[in-house]
Structures are given as C-alpha cells and as structure tokens.
Amino acid sequence: MDKLGIDIGSRFVKIAYYHKNDLILKRIDTIQFYKNCVGQNNGEMVVNLENFVDDFQFKDIVATGYGRNVMSFKNAKIISEIKAHFKGTLNQMKEENFTLIDIGGQDSKVIYVKNGYIEDFVMNDKCAASTGRFLENAANILGITLEELSSEVRNPVKLNSTCAIFSESEIIGKIAEGYRISDIAAGINESIAKRIFPMLKRFKNQRYFASGGVASLYGVIFFLERLLDNRIEIVDNAQYNGAIGCLFY
C-alpha cells in the first residue's frame, strides 16, 4: 500500500488505494469525516486518516476536492479537481480524446482532453443551480428521494429561474399551481442539463464522459444527451473518479 488518493467533496469524502492489486474504494459523509478524522493542532485543521482506513501504512497521500486546501495532510501532495478527474478518466476509460462532464455537490465542470492532455476546461462554481446539492434540496421540496427525482424525464415542466434560490421558490410555485410532482421533477432534470450545456457545446468531441455523484442520476444525463445529440458514457466508479485520479500523480 504505497499511495492513497482522497477526494474531499462537499457531500462525501472518497478514498482510493490498491491492496494486493485490488482497488479499494471507501466513502464517508463529509460532516462525519470532519467529526471523526479531523482535529485542531496549533490552529491548523489536521487530518488523521487512521480513523478512516484500517492498517494505515501509506507512503504518499494525494488529495483533491472541495476541502483539499482547508486542512493539513502530513506529507501530502495537493492537486486540483481538474487534474484528478482528468487522470481518473484517462486511466479508467483508456481514451485519450474526450470531453468530461463532472457534476459535483458544489460545482460543475467540463474538461476537454486531446491526445492525452488537458486542452481546456470551464467551471461553474458561482451558482449552485447545476449541482448535486441543488438536486438534493429540490427532492426534499418535492417530498421524494433523489433517485425518484432523477428517474423522471417525461412531460418536463418549464422552469425559468437560473439561480438556485429562485429555482427552489419556482418549484414551490409549480406545486401550488397543481403540476404533477413527476413532471416538475422532469423539469428540474431538464433545467440542470440546460445550465450545463453552454459549458459543453464549446468543445466538440467524439466521446463524452460523465463523472461525479450526479453522473449516476439518469434524468440529467438523459437531457444532456438530447441537447448534445450524442451519447454520454458514465465513467467507471464515477463518484470515486477524483480519488482514483489522485493515484496517478
């Protein structure tokens, strides 16, 4: 066990490492991670991964994600989420030319890769309306699970708000107007796809991949494929892609 990759997301912390040639993947709720694995030392937030990983014997730690810069890792290398997800996709999918869509809990990003190198990328970290956190809040408003929301694609209700706060108010308004919950859910999936699409359409490619927690949610990917008029393949171990990418630095 030489190297451990860790992706500290806003919703979950994911780790990846190899043990006897087997890829080991683990996940913990971010708040629980802070409670169980993070402490204070001389004013610094210090991570103790021994509370997360049994028989901790790693020579190197490579960290990425939303929380990578707010805590101290002993002998750790810090890399950007762009680099981590690029390497994760490159090595898992064995493709050197692709466009990657990563939809996380706090932001969304599109990475354009040509001949095995990052050619360009674009991020939306200003507005939460195209993130996993917004989807969770929307599901709570509708009184359904995130999985139920993500499965709806028929008869989408048109949603006009581009801001997460106003979108949530608009969802409540649609409920009050008597629209079916399933149709509102479909409209939410379509609206997120429409917010992400402008980031995507500037990059023309033969293969499109999706990673991050939202990648496993059917509805958003369905509408993105319609807008792109192209298939989007889900990266292997999509939610752990960033942590896996860390293993290649």
PDB file of N, CA and C in Angstrom, residues 21-102:
ATOM      1  N   ASN A  21      -3.128  -5.603  -5.344  1.00  0.00           N
ATOM      2  CA  ASN A  21      -3.607  -5.422  -6.724  1.00  0.00           C
ATOM      3  C   ASN A  21      -5.114  -5.199  -6.837  1.00  0.00           C
ATOM      4  N   ASP A  22      -5.812  -5.139  -5.714  1.00  0.00           N
ATOM      5  CA  ASP A  22      -7.248  -4.848  -5.735  1.00  0.00           C
ATOM      6  C   ASP A  22      -7.484  -3.377  -5.421  1.00  0.00           C
ATOM      7  N   LEU A  23      -8.328  -2.724  -6.226  1.00  0.00           N
ATOM      8  CA  LEU A  23      -8.664  -1.326  -5.977  1.00  0.00           C
ATOM      9  C   LEU A  23      -9.696  -1.258  -4.852  1.00  0.00           C
ATOM     10  N   ILE A  24      -9.355  -0.558  -3.781  1.00  0.00           N
ATOM     11  CA  ILE A  24     -10.245  -0.407  -2.635  1.00  0.00           C
ATOM     12  C   ILE A  24     -10.835   1.000  -2.663  1.00  0.00           C
ATOM     13  N   LEU A  25     -12.156   1.090  -2.588  1.00  0.00           N
ATOM     14  CA  LEU A  25     -12.854   2.374  -2.607  1.00  0.00           C
ATOM     15  C   LEU A  25     -13.706   2.506  -1.353  1.00  0.00           C
ATOM     16  N   LYS A  26     -13.623   3.669  -0.693  1.00  0.00           N
ATOM     17  CA  LYS A  26     -14.426   3.910   0.503  1.00  0.00           C
ATOM     18  C   LYS A  26     -14.996   5.323   0.452  1.00  0.00           C
ATOM     19  N   ARG A  27     -16.121   5.487   1.140  1.00  0.00           N
ATOM     20  CA  ARG A  27     -16.800   6.779   1.150  1.00  0.00           C
ATOM     21  C   ARG A  27     -17.363   7.047   2.531  1.00  0.00           C
ATOM     22  N   ILE A  28     -17.324   8.307   2.938  1.00  0.00           N
ATOM     23  CA  ILE A  28     -17.911   8.710   4.216  1.00  0.00           C
ATOM     24  C   ILE A  28     -18.544  10.085   4.038  1.00  0.00           C
ATOM     25  N   ASP A  29     -19.638  10.327   4.739  1.00  0.00           N
ATOM     26  CA  ASP A  29     -20.266  11.644   4.727  1.00  0.00           C
ATOM     27  C   ASP A  29     -19.254  12.693   5.197  1.00  0.00           C
ATOM     28  N   THR A  30     -19.189  13.828   4.508  1.00  0.00           N
ATOM     29  CA  THR A  30     -18.167  14.837   4.798  1.00  0.00           C
ATOM     30  C   THR A  30     -18.237  15.330   6.247  1.00  0.00           C
ATOM     31  N   ILE A  31     -19.445  15.542   6.767  1.00  0.00           N
ATOM     32  CA  ILE A  31     -19.574  16.016   8.144  1.00  0.00           C
ATOM     33  C   ILE A  31     -19.049  14.967   9.117  1.00  0.00           C
ATOM     34  N   GLN A  32     -19.350  13.695   8.867  1.00  0.00           N
ATOM     35  CA  GLN A  32     -18.821  12.623   9.707  1.00  0.00           C
ATOM     36  C   GLN A  32     -17.306  12.540   9.602  1.00  0.00           C
ATOM     37  N   PHE A  33     -16.786  12.797   8.414  1.00  0.00           N
ATOM     38  CA  PHE A  33     -15.329  12.804   8.227  1.00  0.00           C
ATOM     39  C   PHE A  33     -14.686  13.878   9.093  1.00  0.00           C
ATOM     40  N   TYR A  34     -15.269  15.073   9.077  1.00  0.00           N
ATOM     41  CA  TYR A  34     -14.720  16.157   9.899  1.00  0.00           C
ATOM     42  C   TYR A  34     -14.789  15.810  11.390  1.00  0.00           C
ATOM     43  N   LYS A  35     -15.864  15.172  11.793  1.00  0.00           N
ATOM     44  CA  LYS A  35     -16.028  14.814  13.204  1.00  0.00           C
ATOM     45  C   LYS A  35     -15.042  13.737  13.639  1.00  0.00           C
ATOM     46  N   ASN A  36     -14.852  12.730  12.778  1.00  0.00           N
ATOM     47  CA  ASN A  36     -14.091  11.547  13.173  1.00  0.00           C
ATOM     48  C   ASN A  36     -12.612  11.583  12.811  1.00  0.00           C
ATOM     49  N   CYS A  37     -12.266  12.363  11.784  1.00  0.00           N
ATOM     50  CA  CYS A  37     -10.908  12.278  11.248  1.00  0.00           C
ATOM     51  C   CYS A  37     -10.139  13.593  11.251  1.00  0.00           C
ATOM     52  N   VAL A  38     -10.759  14.679  11.686  1.00  0.00           N
ATOM     53  CA  VAL A  38     -10.102  15.988  11.634  1.00  0.00           C
ATOM     54  C   VAL A  38     -10.045  16.595  13.028  1.00  0.00           C
ATOM     55  N   GLY A  39      -8.864  17.109  13.384  1.00  0.00           N
ATOM     56  CA  GLY A  39      -8.693  17.760  14.678  1.00  0.00           C
ATOM     57  C   GLY A  39      -7.888  19.043  14.537  1.00  0.00           C
ATOM     58  N   GLN A  40      -7.744  19.767  15.616  1.00  0.00           N
ATOM     59  CA  GLN A  40      -7.011  21.020  15.625  1.00  0.00           C
ATOM     60  C   GLN A  40      -5.624  20.822  16.244  1.00  0.00           C
ATOM     61  N   ASN A  41      -4.614  21.439  15.602  1.00  0.00           N
ATOM     62  CA  ASN A  41      -3.254  21.401  16.141  1.00  0.00           C
ATOM     63  C   ASN A  41      -2.583  22.733  15.839  1.00  0.00           C
ATOM     64  N   ASN A  42      -2.407  23.532  16.891  1.00  0.00           N
ATOM     65  CA  ASN A  42      -1.805  24.866  16.741  1.00  0.00           C
ATOM     66  C   ASN A  42      -2.547  25.716  15.706  1.00  0.00           C
ATOM     67  N   GLY A  43      -3.864  25.630  15.747  1.00  0.00           N
ATOM     68  CA  GLY A  43      -4.680  26.452  14.858  1.00  0.00           C
ATOM     69  C   GLY A  43      -4.886  25.871  13.478  1.00  0.00           C
ATOM     70  N   GLU A  44      -4.271  24.721  13.201  1.00  0.00           N
ATOM     71  CA  GLU A  44      -4.443  24.079  11.897  1.00  0.00           C
ATOM     72  C   GLU A  44      -5.413  22.908  11.995  1.00  0.00           C
ATOM     73  N   MET A  45      -6.176  22.687  10.909  1.00  0.00           N
ATOM     74  CA  MET A  45      -7.033  21.507  10.823  1.00  0.00           C
ATOM     75  C   MET A  45      -6.182  20.352  10.315  1.00  0.00           C
ATOM     76  N   VAL A  46      -5.988  19.344  11.157  1.00  0.00           N
ATOM     77  CA  VAL A  46      -5.100  18.226  10.824  1.00  0.00           C
ATOM     78  C   VAL A  46      -5.932  16.962  10.642  1.00  0.00           C
ATOM     79  N   VAL A  47      -5.622  16.226   9.582  1.00  0.00           N
ATOM     80  CA  VAL A  47      -6.362  15.016   9.252  1.00  0.00           C
ATOM     81  C   VAL A  47      -5.658  13.787   9.810  1.00  0.00           C
ATOM     82  N   ASN A  48      -6.433  12.912  10.415  1.00  0.00           N
ATOM     83  CA  ASN A  48      -5.924  11.623  10.887  1.00  0.00           C
ATOM     84  C   ASN A  48      -6.705  10.522  10.169  1.00  0.00           C
ATOM     85  N   LEU A  49      -6.131  10.021   9.087  1.00  0.00           N
ATOM     86  CA  LEU A  49      -6.832   9.041   8.269  1.00  0.00           C
ATOM     87  C   LEU A  49      -6.829   7.645   8.882  1.00  0.00           C
ATOM     88  N   GLU A  50      -6.114   7.459   9.977  1.00  0.00           N
ATOM     89  CA  GLU A  50      -6.119   6.146  10.629  1.00  0.00           C
ATOM     90  C   GLU A  50      -7.506   5.803  11.172  1.00  0.00           C
ATOM     91  N   ASN A  51      -8.339   6.836  11.384  1.00  0.00           N
ATOM     92  CA  ASN A  51      -9.711   6.593  11.830  1.00  0.00           C
ATOM     93  C   ASN A  51     -10.634   6.201  10.671  1.00  0.00           C
ATOM     94  N   PHE A  52     -10.127   6.282   9.469  1.00  0.00           N
ATOM     95  CA  PHE A  52     -10.918   6.021   8.265  1.00  0.00           C
ATOM     96  C   PHE A  52     -10.461   4.742   7.565  1.00  0.00           C
ATOM     97  N   VAL A  53      -9.152   4.490   7.612  1.00  0.00           N
ATOM     98  CA  VAL A  53      -8.565   3.372   6.884  1.00  0.00           C
ATOM     99  C   VAL A  53      -7.875   2.424   7.865  1.00  0.00           C
ATOM    100  N   ASP A  54      -8.235   1.161   7.829  1.00  0.00           N
ATOM    101  CA  ASP A  54      -7.610   0.153   8.678  1.00  0.00           C
ATOM    102  C   ASP A  54      -6.163  -0.094   8.226  1.00  0.00           C
ATOM    103  N   ASP A  55      -5.286  -0.382   9.190  1.00  0.00           N
ATOM    104  CA  ASP A  55      -3.897  -0.736   8.893  1.00  0.00           C
ATOM    105  C   ASP A  55      -3.253   0.316   7.992  1.00  0.00           C
ATOM    106  N   PHE A  56      -3.275   1.568   8.453  1.00  0.00           N
ATOM    107  CA  PHE A  56      -2.822   2.696   7.633  1.00  0.00           C
ATOM    108  C   PHE A  56      -1.296   2.677   7.489  1.00  0.00           C
ATOM    109  N   GLN A  57      -0.804   2.408   6.272  1.00  0.00           N
ATOM    110  CA  GLN A  57       0.639   2.305   6.038  1.00  0.00           C
ATOM    111  C   GLN A  57       1.030   2.932   4.700  1.00  0.00           C
ATOM    112  N   PHE A  58       0.501   4.072   4.374  1.00  0.00           N
ATOM    113  CA  PHE A  58       0.743   4.664   3.064  1.00  0.00           C
ATOM    114  C   PHE A  58       1.964   5.585   3.099  1.00  0.00           C
ATOM    115  N   LYS A  59       2.790   5.470   2.073  1.00  0.00           N
ATOM    116  CA  LYS A  59       3.961   6.340   1.961  1.00  0.00           C
ATOM    117  C   LYS A  59       3.569   7.719   1.447  1.00  0.00           C
ATOM    118  N   ASP A  60       2.585   7.745   0.551  1.00  0.00           N
ATOM    119  CA  ASP A  60       2.182   9.006  -0.078  1.00  0.00           C
ATOM    120  C   ASP A  60       0.672   9.184  -0.021  1.00  0.00           C
ATOM    121  N   ILE A  61       0.258  10.423   0.168  1.00  0.00           N
ATOM    122  CA  ILE A  61      -1.147  10.790   0.098  1.00  0.00           C
ATOM    123  C   ILE A  61      -1.287  11.894  -0.942  1.00  0.00           C
ATOM    124  N   VAL A  62      -2.240  11.727  -1.850  1.00  0.00           N
ATOM    125  CA  VAL A  62      -2.546  12.775  -2.826  1.00  0.00           C
ATOM    126  C   VAL A  62      -3.997  13.181  -2.611  1.00  0.00           C
ATOM    127  N   ALA A  63      -4.222  14.474  -2.384  1.00  0.00           N
ATOM    128  CA  ALA A  63      -5.549  14.967  -2.013  1.00  0.00           C
ATOM    129  C   ALA A  63      -6.088  15.950  -3.043  1.00  0.00           C
ATOM    130  N   THR A  64      -7.399  15.897  -3.233  1.00  0.00           N
ATOM    131  CA  THR A  64      -8.083  16.835  -4.114  1.00  0.00           C
ATOM    132  C   THR A  64      -9.455  17.120  -3.520  1.00  0.00           C
ATOM    133  N   GLY A  65     -10.248  17.915  -4.226  1.00  0.00           N
ATOM    134  CA  GLY A  65     -11.616  18.155  -3.791  1.00  0.00           C
ATOM    135  C   GLY A  65     -11.836  19.494  -3.126  1.00  0.00           C
ATOM    136  N   TYR A  66     -13.077  19.723  -2.806  1.00  0.00           N
ATOM    137  CA  TYR A  66     -13.555  20.989  -2.232  1.00  0.00           C
ATOM    138  C   TYR A  66     -12.781  21.390  -0.974  1.00  0.00           C
ATOM    139  N   GLY A  67     -12.416  20.403  -0.142  1.00  0.00           N
ATOM    140  CA  GLY A  67     -11.772  20.708   1.136  1.00  0.00           C
ATOM    141  C   GLY A  67     -10.279  20.503   1.153  1.00  0.00           C
ATOM    142  N   ARG A  68      -9.657  20.371  -0.010  1.00  0.00           N
ATOM    143  CA  ARG A  68      -8.239  20.000  -0.033  1.00  0.00           C
ATOM    144  C   ARG A  68      -7.317  21.070   0.547  1.00  0.00           C
ATOM    145  N   ASN A  69      -7.728  22.335   0.486  1.00  0.00           N
ATOM    146  CA  ASN A  69      -6.850  23.419   0.920  1.00  0.00           C
ATOM    147  C   ASN A  69      -7.148  23.949   2.322  1.00  0.00           C
ATOM    148  N   VAL A  70      -8.127  23.373   2.997  1.00  0.00           N
ATOM    149  CA  VAL A  70      -8.508  23.929   4.301  1.00  0.00           C
ATOM    150  C   VAL A  70      -8.006  23.096   5.467  1.00  0.00           C
ATOM    151  N   MET A  71      -7.256  22.034   5.176  1.00  0.00           N
ATOM    152  CA  MET A  71      -6.731  21.203   6.259  1.00  0.00           C
ATOM    153  C   MET A  71      -5.340  20.712   5.899  1.00  0.00           C
ATOM    154  N   SER A  72      -4.623  20.262   6.913  1.00  0.00           N
ATOM    155  CA  SER A  72      -3.232  19.878   6.746  1.00  0.00           C
ATOM    156  C   SER A  72      -3.095  18.361   6.674  1.00  0.00           C
ATOM    157  N   PHE A  73      -2.459  17.877   5.588  1.00  0.00           N
ATOM    158  CA  PHE A  73      -2.121  16.469   5.451  1.00  0.00           C
ATOM    159  C   PHE A  73      -0.612  16.329   5.585  1.00  0.00           C
ATOM    160  N   LYS A  74      -0.164  15.451   6.447  1.00  0.00           N
ATOM    161  CA  LYS A  74       1.263  15.224   6.593  1.00  0.00           C
ATOM    162  C   LYS A  74       1.804  14.557   5.337  1.00  0.00           C
ATOM    163  N   ASN A  75       2.837  15.185   4.725  1.00  0.00           N
ATOM    164  CA  ASN A  75       3.498  14.639   3.531  1.00  0.00           C
ATOM    165  C   ASN A  75       2.527  14.398   2.371  1.00  0.00           C
ATOM    166  N   ALA A  76       1.509  15.221   2.258  1.00  0.00           N
ATOM    167  CA  ALA A  76       0.522  15.030   1.192  1.00  0.00           C
ATOM    168  C   ALA A  76       0.795  15.968   0.021  1.00  0.00           C
ATOM    169  N   LYS A  77       0.464  15.484  -1.164  1.00  0.00           N
ATOM    170  CA  LYS A  77       0.501  16.303  -2.364  1.00  0.00           C
ATOM    171  C   LYS A  77      -0.918  16.757  -2.667  1.00  0.00           C
ATOM    172  N   ILE A  78      -1.088  18.037  -2.947  1.00  0.00           N
ATOM    173  CA  ILE A  78      -2.410  18.600  -3.233  1.00  0.00           C
ATOM    174  C   ILE A  78      -2.517  18.878  -4.725  1.00  0.00           C
ATOM    175  N   ILE A  79      -3.587  18.381  -5.341  1.00  0.00           N
ATOM    176  CA  ILE A  79      -3.804  18.646  -6.771  1.00  0.00           C
ATOM    177  C   ILE A  79      -5.213  19.178  -6.990  1.00  0.00           C
ATOM    178  N   SER A  80      -5.421  19.826  -8.113  1.00  0.00           N
ATOM    179  CA  SER A  80      -6.735  20.391  -8.426  1.00  0.00           C
ATOM    180  C   SER A  80      -7.714  19.280  -8.797  1.00  0.00           C
ATOM    181  N   GLU A  81      -8.988  19.582  -8.674  1.00  0.00           N
ATOM    182  CA  GLU A  81     -10.020  18.630  -9.084  1.00  0.00           C
ATOM    183  C   GLU A  81      -9.966  18.368 -10.587  1.00  0.00           C
ATOM    184  N   ILE A  82      -9.607  19.383 -11.363  1.00  0.00           N
ATOM    185  CA  ILE A  82      -9.495  19.216 -12.811  1.00  0.00           C
ATOM    186  C   ILE A  82      -8.475  18.121 -13.131  1.00  0.00           C
ATOM    187  N   LYS A  83      -7.297  18.207 -12.524  1.00  0.00           N
ATOM    188  CA  LYS A  83      -6.248  17.214 -12.774  1.00  0.00           C
ATOM    189  C   LYS A  83      -6.672  15.830 -12.289  1.00  0.00           C
ATOM    190  N   ALA A  84      -7.317  15.780 -11.128  1.00  0.00           N
ATOM    191  CA  ALA A  84      -7.706  14.486 -10.561  1.00  0.00           C
ATOM    192  C   ALA A  84      -8.731  13.781 -11.441  1.00  0.00           C
ATOM    193  N   HIS A  85      -9.758  14.500 -11.863  1.00  0.00           N
ATOM    194  CA  HIS A  85     -10.802  13.867 -12.677  1.00  0.00           C
ATOM    195  C   HIS A  85     -10.302  13.539 -14.084  1.00  0.00           C
ATOM    196  N   PHE A  86      -9.412  14.363 -14.597  1.00  0.00           N
ATOM    197  CA  PHE A  86      -8.789  14.057 -15.890  1.00  0.00           C
ATOM    198  C   PHE A  86      -8.026  12.739 -15.815  1.00  0.00           C
ATOM    199  N   LYS A  87      -7.166  12.586 -14.813  1.00  0.00           N
ATOM    200  CA  LYS A  87      -6.360  11.367 -14.693  1.00  0.00           C
ATOM    201  C   LYS A  87      -7.231  10.144 -14.393  1.00  0.00           C
ATOM    202  N   GLY A  88      -8.254  10.339 -13.574  1.00  0.00           N
ATOM    203  CA  GLY A  88      -9.150   9.236 -13.271  1.00  0.00           C
ATOM    204  C   GLY A  88      -9.826   8.699 -14.520  1.00  0.00           C
ATOM    205  N   THR A  89     -10.306   9.605 -15.354  1.00  0.00           N
ATOM    206  CA  THR A  89     -10.991   9.205 -16.590  1.00  0.00           C
ATOM    207  C   THR A  89     -10.005   8.612 -17.596  1.00  0.00           C
ATOM    208  N   LEU A  90      -8.862   9.255 -17.746  1.00  0.00           N
ATOM    209  CA  LEU A  90      -7.849   8.792 -18.695  1.00  0.00           C
ATOM    210  C   LEU A  90      -7.449   7.343 -18.407  1.00  0.00           C
ATOM    211  N   ASN A  91      -7.247   7.030 -17.136  1.00  0.00           N
ATOM    212  CA  ASN A  91      -6.755   5.708 -16.776  1.00  0.00           C
ATOM    213  C   ASN A  91      -7.856   4.663 -16.628  1.00  0.00           C
ATOM    214  N   GLN A  92      -9.048   5.094 -16.290  1.00  0.00           N
ATOM    215  CA  GLN A  92     -10.134   4.119 -16.177  1.00  0.00           C
ATOM    216  C   GLN A  92     -10.754   3.779 -17.524  1.00  0.00           C
ATOM    217  N   MET A  93     -10.888   4.784 -18.389  1.00  0.00           N
ATOM    218  CA  MET A  93     -11.610   4.582 -19.642  1.00  0.00           C
ATOM    219  C   MET A  93     -10.688   4.314 -20.835  1.00  0.00           C
ATOM    220  N   LYS A  94      -9.373   4.472 -20.641  1.00  0.00           N
ATOM    221  CA  LYS A  94      -8.392   4.147 -21.684  1.00  0.00           C
ATOM    222  C   LYS A  94      -8.682   4.881 -22.997  1.00  0.00           C
ATOM    223  N   GLU A  95      -8.963   6.162 -22.865  1.00  0.00           N
ATOM    224  CA  GLU A  95      -9.266   7.004 -24.030  1.00  0.00           C
ATOM    225  C   GLU A  95      -8.478   8.304 -23.883  1.00  0.00           C
ATOM    226  N   GLU A  96      -7.871   8.772 -24.991  1.00  0.00           N
ATOM    227  CA  GLU A  96      -7.023   9.963 -24.929  1.00  0.00           C
ATOM    228  C   GLU A  96      -7.689  11.210 -25.500  1.00  0.00           C
ATOM    229  N   ASN A  97      -8.854  11.066 -26.123  1.00  0.00           N
ATOM    230  CA  ASN A  97      -9.565  12.214 -26.678  1.00  0.00           C
ATOM    231  C   ASN A  97     -11.012  12.167 -26.196  1.00  0.00           C
ATOM    232  N   PHE A  98     -11.366  13.096 -25.322  1.00  0.00           N
ATOM    233  CA  PHE A  98     -12.717  13.073 -24.767  1.00  0.00           C
ATOM    234  C   PHE A  98     -13.049  14.412 -24.116  1.00  0.00           C
ATOM    235  N   THR A  99     -14.334  14.589 -23.871  1.00  0.00           N
ATOM    236  CA  THR A  99     -14.821  15.705 -23.062  1.00  0.00           C
ATOM    237  C   THR A  99     -15.473  15.121 -21.821  1.00  0.00           C
ATOM    238  N   LEU A 100     -15.036  15.580 -20.663  1.00  0.00           N
ATOM    239  CA  LEU A 100     -15.541  15.061 -19.388  1.00  0.00           C
ATOM    240  C   LEU A 100     -16.446  16.086 -18.718  1.00  0.00           C
ATOM    241  N   ILE A 101     -17.623  15.635 -18.322  1.00  0.00           N
ATOM    242  CA  ILE A 101     -18.550  16.455 -17.542  1.00  0.00           C
ATOM    243  C   ILE A 101     -18.524  15.929 -16.112  1.00  0.00           C
ATOM    244  N   ASP A 102     -18.155  16.773 -15.182  1.00  0.00           N
ATOM    245  CA  ASP A 102     -18.164  16.372 -13.772  1.00  0.00           C
ATOM    246  C   ASP A 102     -19.143  17.261 -13.021  1.00  0.00           C
TER     247      ASP A 102
END
